[in-house]
Coordinates of C-alpha atoms and ligand atoms in Angstrom, one line a residue:
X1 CA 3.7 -27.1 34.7
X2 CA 7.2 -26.2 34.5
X3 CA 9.1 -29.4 34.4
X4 CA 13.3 -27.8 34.4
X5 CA 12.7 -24.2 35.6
X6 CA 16.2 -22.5 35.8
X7 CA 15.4 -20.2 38.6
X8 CA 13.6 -20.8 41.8
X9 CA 12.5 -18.3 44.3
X10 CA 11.6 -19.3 48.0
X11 CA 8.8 -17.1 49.4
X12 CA 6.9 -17.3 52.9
X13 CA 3.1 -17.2 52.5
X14 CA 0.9 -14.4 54.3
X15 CA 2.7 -10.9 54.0
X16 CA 5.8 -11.3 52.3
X17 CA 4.1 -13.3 49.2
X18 CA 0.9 -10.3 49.3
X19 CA 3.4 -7.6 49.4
X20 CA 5.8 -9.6 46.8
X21 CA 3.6 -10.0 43.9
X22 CA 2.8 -6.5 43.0
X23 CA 6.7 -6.5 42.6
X24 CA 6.9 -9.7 40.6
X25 CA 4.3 -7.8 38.2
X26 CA 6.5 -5.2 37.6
X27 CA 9.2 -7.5 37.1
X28 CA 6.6 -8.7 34.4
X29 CA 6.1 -12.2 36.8
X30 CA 2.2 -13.3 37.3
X31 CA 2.1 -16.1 39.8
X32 CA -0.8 -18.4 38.4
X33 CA -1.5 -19.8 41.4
X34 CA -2.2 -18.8 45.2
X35 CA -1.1 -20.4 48.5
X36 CA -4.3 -19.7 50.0
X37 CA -6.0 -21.4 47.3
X38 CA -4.1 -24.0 46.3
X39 CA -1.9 -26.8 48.9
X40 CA 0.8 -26.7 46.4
X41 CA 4.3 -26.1 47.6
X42 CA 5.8 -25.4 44.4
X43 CA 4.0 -22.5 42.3
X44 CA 4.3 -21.8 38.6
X45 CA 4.9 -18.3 37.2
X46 CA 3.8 -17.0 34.3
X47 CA 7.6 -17.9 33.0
X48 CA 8.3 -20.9 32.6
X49 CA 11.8 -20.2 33.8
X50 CA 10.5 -19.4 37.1
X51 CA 8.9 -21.2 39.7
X52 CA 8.3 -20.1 43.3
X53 CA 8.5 -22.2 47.0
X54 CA 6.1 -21.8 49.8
X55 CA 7.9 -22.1 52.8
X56 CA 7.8 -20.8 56.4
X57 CA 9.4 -17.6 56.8
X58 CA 12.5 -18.6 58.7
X59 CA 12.9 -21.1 56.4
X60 CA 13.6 -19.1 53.6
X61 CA 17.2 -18.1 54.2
X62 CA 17.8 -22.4 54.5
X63 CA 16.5 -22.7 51.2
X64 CA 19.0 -20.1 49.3
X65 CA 22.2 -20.9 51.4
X66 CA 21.5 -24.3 50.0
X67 CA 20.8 -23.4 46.8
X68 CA 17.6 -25.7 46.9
X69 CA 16.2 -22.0 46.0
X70 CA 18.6 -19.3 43.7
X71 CA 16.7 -16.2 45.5
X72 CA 14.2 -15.3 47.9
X73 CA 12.8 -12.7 50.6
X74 CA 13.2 -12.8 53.7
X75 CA 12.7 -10.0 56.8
X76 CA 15.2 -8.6 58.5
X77 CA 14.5 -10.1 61.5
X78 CA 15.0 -13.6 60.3
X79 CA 18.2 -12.5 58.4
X80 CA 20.1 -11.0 61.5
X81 CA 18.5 -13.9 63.4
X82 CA 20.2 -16.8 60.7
X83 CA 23.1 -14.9 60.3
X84 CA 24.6 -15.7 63.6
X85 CA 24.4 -19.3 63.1
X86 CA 25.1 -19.1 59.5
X87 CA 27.7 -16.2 58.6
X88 CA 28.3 -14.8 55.7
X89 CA 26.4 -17.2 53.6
X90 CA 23.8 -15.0 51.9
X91 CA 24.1 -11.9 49.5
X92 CA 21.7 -9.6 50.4
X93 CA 21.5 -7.3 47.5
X94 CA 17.9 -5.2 48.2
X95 CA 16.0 -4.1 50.9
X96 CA 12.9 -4.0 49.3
X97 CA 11.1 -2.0 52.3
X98 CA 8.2 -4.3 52.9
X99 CA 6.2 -6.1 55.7
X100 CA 7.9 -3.0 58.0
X101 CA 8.0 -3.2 61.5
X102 CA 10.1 -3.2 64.3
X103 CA 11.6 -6.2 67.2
X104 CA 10.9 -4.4 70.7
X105 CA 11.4 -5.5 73.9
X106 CA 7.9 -5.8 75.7
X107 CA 6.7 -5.9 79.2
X108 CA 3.6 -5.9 81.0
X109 CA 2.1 -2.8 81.8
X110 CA 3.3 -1.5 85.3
X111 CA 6.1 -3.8 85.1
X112 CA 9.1 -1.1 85.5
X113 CA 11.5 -2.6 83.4
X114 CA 14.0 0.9 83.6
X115 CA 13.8 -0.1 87.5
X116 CA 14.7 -3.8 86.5
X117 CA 17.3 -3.0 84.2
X118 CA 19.3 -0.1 86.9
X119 CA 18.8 -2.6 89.7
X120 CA 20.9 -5.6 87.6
X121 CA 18.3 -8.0 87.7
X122 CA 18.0 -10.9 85.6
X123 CA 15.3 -10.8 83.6
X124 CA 13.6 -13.9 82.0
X125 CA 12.6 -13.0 78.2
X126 CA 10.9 -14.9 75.8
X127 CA 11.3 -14.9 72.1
X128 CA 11.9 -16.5 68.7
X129 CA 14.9 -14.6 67.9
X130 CA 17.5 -16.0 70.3
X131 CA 20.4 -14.2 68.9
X132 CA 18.7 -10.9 68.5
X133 CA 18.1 -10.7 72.0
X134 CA 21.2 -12.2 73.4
X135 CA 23.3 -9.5 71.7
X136 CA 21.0 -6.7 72.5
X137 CA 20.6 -7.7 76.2
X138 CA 24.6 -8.5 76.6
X139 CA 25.1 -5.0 74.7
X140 CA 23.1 -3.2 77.1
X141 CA 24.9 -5.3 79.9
X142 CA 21.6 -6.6 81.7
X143 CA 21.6 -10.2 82.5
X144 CA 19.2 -12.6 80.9
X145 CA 17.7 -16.1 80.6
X146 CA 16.3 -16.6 77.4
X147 CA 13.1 -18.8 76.8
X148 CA 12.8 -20.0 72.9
X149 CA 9.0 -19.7 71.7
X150 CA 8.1 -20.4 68.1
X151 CA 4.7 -17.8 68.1
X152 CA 2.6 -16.0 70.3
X153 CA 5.2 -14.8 72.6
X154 CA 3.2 -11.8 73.9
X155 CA 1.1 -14.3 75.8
X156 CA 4.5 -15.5 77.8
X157 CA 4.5 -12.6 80.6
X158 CA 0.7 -12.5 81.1
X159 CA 1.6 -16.5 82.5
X160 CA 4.5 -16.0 84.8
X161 CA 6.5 -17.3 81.8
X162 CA 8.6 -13.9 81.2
X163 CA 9.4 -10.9 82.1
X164 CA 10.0 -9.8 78.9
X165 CA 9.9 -10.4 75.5
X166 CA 11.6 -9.7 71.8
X167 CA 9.0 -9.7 69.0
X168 CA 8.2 -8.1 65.8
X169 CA 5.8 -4.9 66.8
X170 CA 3.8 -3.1 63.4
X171 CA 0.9 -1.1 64.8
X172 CA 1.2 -2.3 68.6
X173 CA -2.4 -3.2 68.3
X174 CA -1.1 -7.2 69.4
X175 CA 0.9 -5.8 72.6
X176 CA -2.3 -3.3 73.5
X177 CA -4.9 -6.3 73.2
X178 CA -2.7 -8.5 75.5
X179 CA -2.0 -5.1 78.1
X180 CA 2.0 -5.1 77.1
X181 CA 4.3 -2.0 76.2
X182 CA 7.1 -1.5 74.1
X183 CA 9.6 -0.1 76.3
X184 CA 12.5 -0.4 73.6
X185 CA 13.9 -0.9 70.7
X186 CA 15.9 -3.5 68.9
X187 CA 16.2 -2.9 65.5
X188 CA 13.7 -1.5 62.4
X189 CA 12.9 -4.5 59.9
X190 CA 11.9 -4.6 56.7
X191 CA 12.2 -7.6 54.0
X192 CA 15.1 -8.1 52.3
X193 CA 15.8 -10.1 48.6
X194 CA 18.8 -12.4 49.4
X195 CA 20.6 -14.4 46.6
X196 CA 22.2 -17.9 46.5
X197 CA 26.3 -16.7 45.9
X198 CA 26.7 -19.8 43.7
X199 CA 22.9 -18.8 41.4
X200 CA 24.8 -15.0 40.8
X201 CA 27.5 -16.4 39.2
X202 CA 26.2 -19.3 37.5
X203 CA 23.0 -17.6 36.6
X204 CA 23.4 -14.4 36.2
X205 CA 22.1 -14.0 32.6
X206 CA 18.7 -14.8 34.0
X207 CA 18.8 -13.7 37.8
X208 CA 20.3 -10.1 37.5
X209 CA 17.5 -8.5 34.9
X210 CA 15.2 -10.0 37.6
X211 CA 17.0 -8.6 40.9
X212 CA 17.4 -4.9 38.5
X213 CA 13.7 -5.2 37.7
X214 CA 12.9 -5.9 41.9
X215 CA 15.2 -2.8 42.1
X216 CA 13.2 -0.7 40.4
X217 CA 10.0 -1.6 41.8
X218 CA 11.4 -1.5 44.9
X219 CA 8.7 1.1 47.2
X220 CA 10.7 4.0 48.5
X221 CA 11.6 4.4 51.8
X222 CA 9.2 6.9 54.4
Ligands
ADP1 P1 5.6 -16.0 60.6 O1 4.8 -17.3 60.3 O2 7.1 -16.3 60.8 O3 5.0 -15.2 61.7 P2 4.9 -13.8 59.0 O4 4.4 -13.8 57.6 O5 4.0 -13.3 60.0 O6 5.5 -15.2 59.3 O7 6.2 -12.8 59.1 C1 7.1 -12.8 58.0 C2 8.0 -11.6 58.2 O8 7.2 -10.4 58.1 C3 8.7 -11.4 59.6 O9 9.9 -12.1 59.6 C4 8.8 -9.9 59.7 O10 10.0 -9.5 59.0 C5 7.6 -9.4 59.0 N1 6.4 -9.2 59.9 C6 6.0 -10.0 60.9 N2 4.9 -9.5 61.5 C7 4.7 -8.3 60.9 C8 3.7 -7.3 61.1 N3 2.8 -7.4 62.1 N4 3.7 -6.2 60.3 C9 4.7 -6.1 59.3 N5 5.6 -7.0 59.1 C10 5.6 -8.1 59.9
PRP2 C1 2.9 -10.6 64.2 C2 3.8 -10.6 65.4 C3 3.1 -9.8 66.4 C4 2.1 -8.9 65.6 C5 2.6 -7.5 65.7 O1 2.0 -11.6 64.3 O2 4.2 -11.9 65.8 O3 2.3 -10.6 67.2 O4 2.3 -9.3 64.2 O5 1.8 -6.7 64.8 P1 1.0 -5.5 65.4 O6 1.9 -4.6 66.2 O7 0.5 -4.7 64.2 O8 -0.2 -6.0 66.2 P2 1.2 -12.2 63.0 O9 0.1 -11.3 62.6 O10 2.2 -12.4 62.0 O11 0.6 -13.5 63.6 P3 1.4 -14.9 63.7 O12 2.8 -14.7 63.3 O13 1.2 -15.2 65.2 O14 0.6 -15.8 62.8
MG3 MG1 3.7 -13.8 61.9

C-alpha cells in the first residue's frame, strides 16, 4: 500500500480506465488492482509514487482543479462542459484520442427537426451537457428549453419529455435501438490528459517524464 504517494491520478472506471492502461504500460505503470474487481477507490500502481482515483467521469476535472488529484483524463465532452462553469482552471496538455465519439443533436425518427429549426420553434432538449447545448443552440439562433438528465437521455423524446437531445453518439447503435437520428453535429470528442497548474510546477520532476511518456504512447489520430 502506498502510504505518501507523490502523484495521484483521477481516472473514471469503464472506458477511459480500459483504454488508459495500455498507456500507463507504456509509461512503464501496472495498475495492481481493478475497479471491477475490487470496491477500492484508491488504486496502487506498480510505483509506489503513483496511486490512481476511481471516480465518475464528470468528476474528474473536480478532482485536478483541486488538486485532490495532480492529473487525470477526462473526455472532451466533460472538459468543454466544466469549463464554462470553471474557466481556465485546467492545463490540458494531450489529447490522447481515446474513448472517440461525437455529442449530436438527436430526434425521433420522422420528427423534422430542419422544419422545426426554419419555423423558429422552441424546442425542448434534454441532455447532461447544459452548456454544450446552450451555446450550440444560441449559436445556431434556435430557441430552447433545456431539461438536465444525468443518463439515458435517449429515452427523453420517446416519453413526450423532449424533442431533442445532446448526447455522446460512437456507433449509433444506442439511437437506432431507441428509433432516434442524429440530425447534427456538435462537436468530435475524444479524452483528454488535464494537469493540476499548481502539480506542474511543484512536481514537475516526477509529472513531466510521465505526461512525455503518455505523449508518446499517445494512439495516432485516423
Ligand atoms: P459516464 O458514466 O459518464 O457515462 P463513460 O465511461 O460512459 O462515463 O464515459 C466517459 C467518457 O467516455 C465520456 O465523457 C465520453 O468522452 C466518452 N464516451 C462516452 N460514451 C462513449 C461511447 N459510446 N464511445 C466512445 N466514447 C464514449
Ligand atoms: C454512451 C452514451 C450513449 C452511447 C452511445 O452510453 O451515453 O448512450 O454510449 O454509444 P453508441 O452510439 O455506440 O451506441 P454508455 O455505454 O456509456 O452507457 P451509460 O453511460 O448509460 O452507462
Ligand atoms: Mg456512459
Amino acid at each position: 500500500m502506498t502510504q505518501n504517494p507523490q502523484l495521484t491520478m483521477a481516472l473514471s472506471k469503464g472506458r477511459i480506465f480500459e483504454e488508459t492502461l495500455p498507456l500507463l504500460e507504456q509509461a512503464g505503470i501496472v495498475v495492481t488492482e481493478h475497479p471491477d474487481q475490487s470496491r477500492k477507490l484508491i488504486l496502487p500502481t506498480s510505483r509506489d509514487d503513483l496511486r490512481i482515483l476511481i471516480v465518475r467521469a464528470s468528476d474528474v476535472p473536480t478532482y485536478v482543479q483541486y488538486g485532490a488529484a495532480d492529473f487525470g483524463i477526462a473526455g472532451k465532452d466533460v472538459l468543454y462542459e466544466y469549463s464554462k462553469e470553471h474557466p481556465g482552471g485546467l492545463y490540458q496538455p494531450i489529447d490522447l484520442n481515446i474513448a472517440r465519439c461525437r455529442l449530436a443533436v438527436a430526434v425521433r425518427e420522422g420528427f423534422d427537426y430542419e422544419a422545426a429549426v426554419r419555423q423558429g420553434a422552441r424546442l425542448r432538449v434534454a441532455t447532461k451537457y447544459v452548456n454544450v447545448a446552450r451555446e450550440h443552440f444560441a449559436r445556431k439562433g434556435v430557441y430552447v428549453d433545456i431539461i438536465k438528465l444525468y443518463g439515458s437521455m435517449e429515452l427523453a423524446p420517446l416519453v413526450g419529455l423532449a424533442d431533442a437531445i445532446v448526447d455522446v453518439v460512437s456507433t449509433g447503435g444506442t439511437l437506432r435501438a431507441n428509433g432516434l437520428v442524429a440530425v447534427e453535429d456538435v462537436m468530435p470528442v475524444s479524452s483528454r490528459l488535464i494537469v493540476n497548474q499548481a502539480a506542474l510546477k511543484t512536481r514537475a520532476a516526477v509529472l513531466q517524464p510521465i505526461l512525455d511518456a503518455f505523449e508518446h504512447a499517445t494512439p495516432s489520430q485516423g
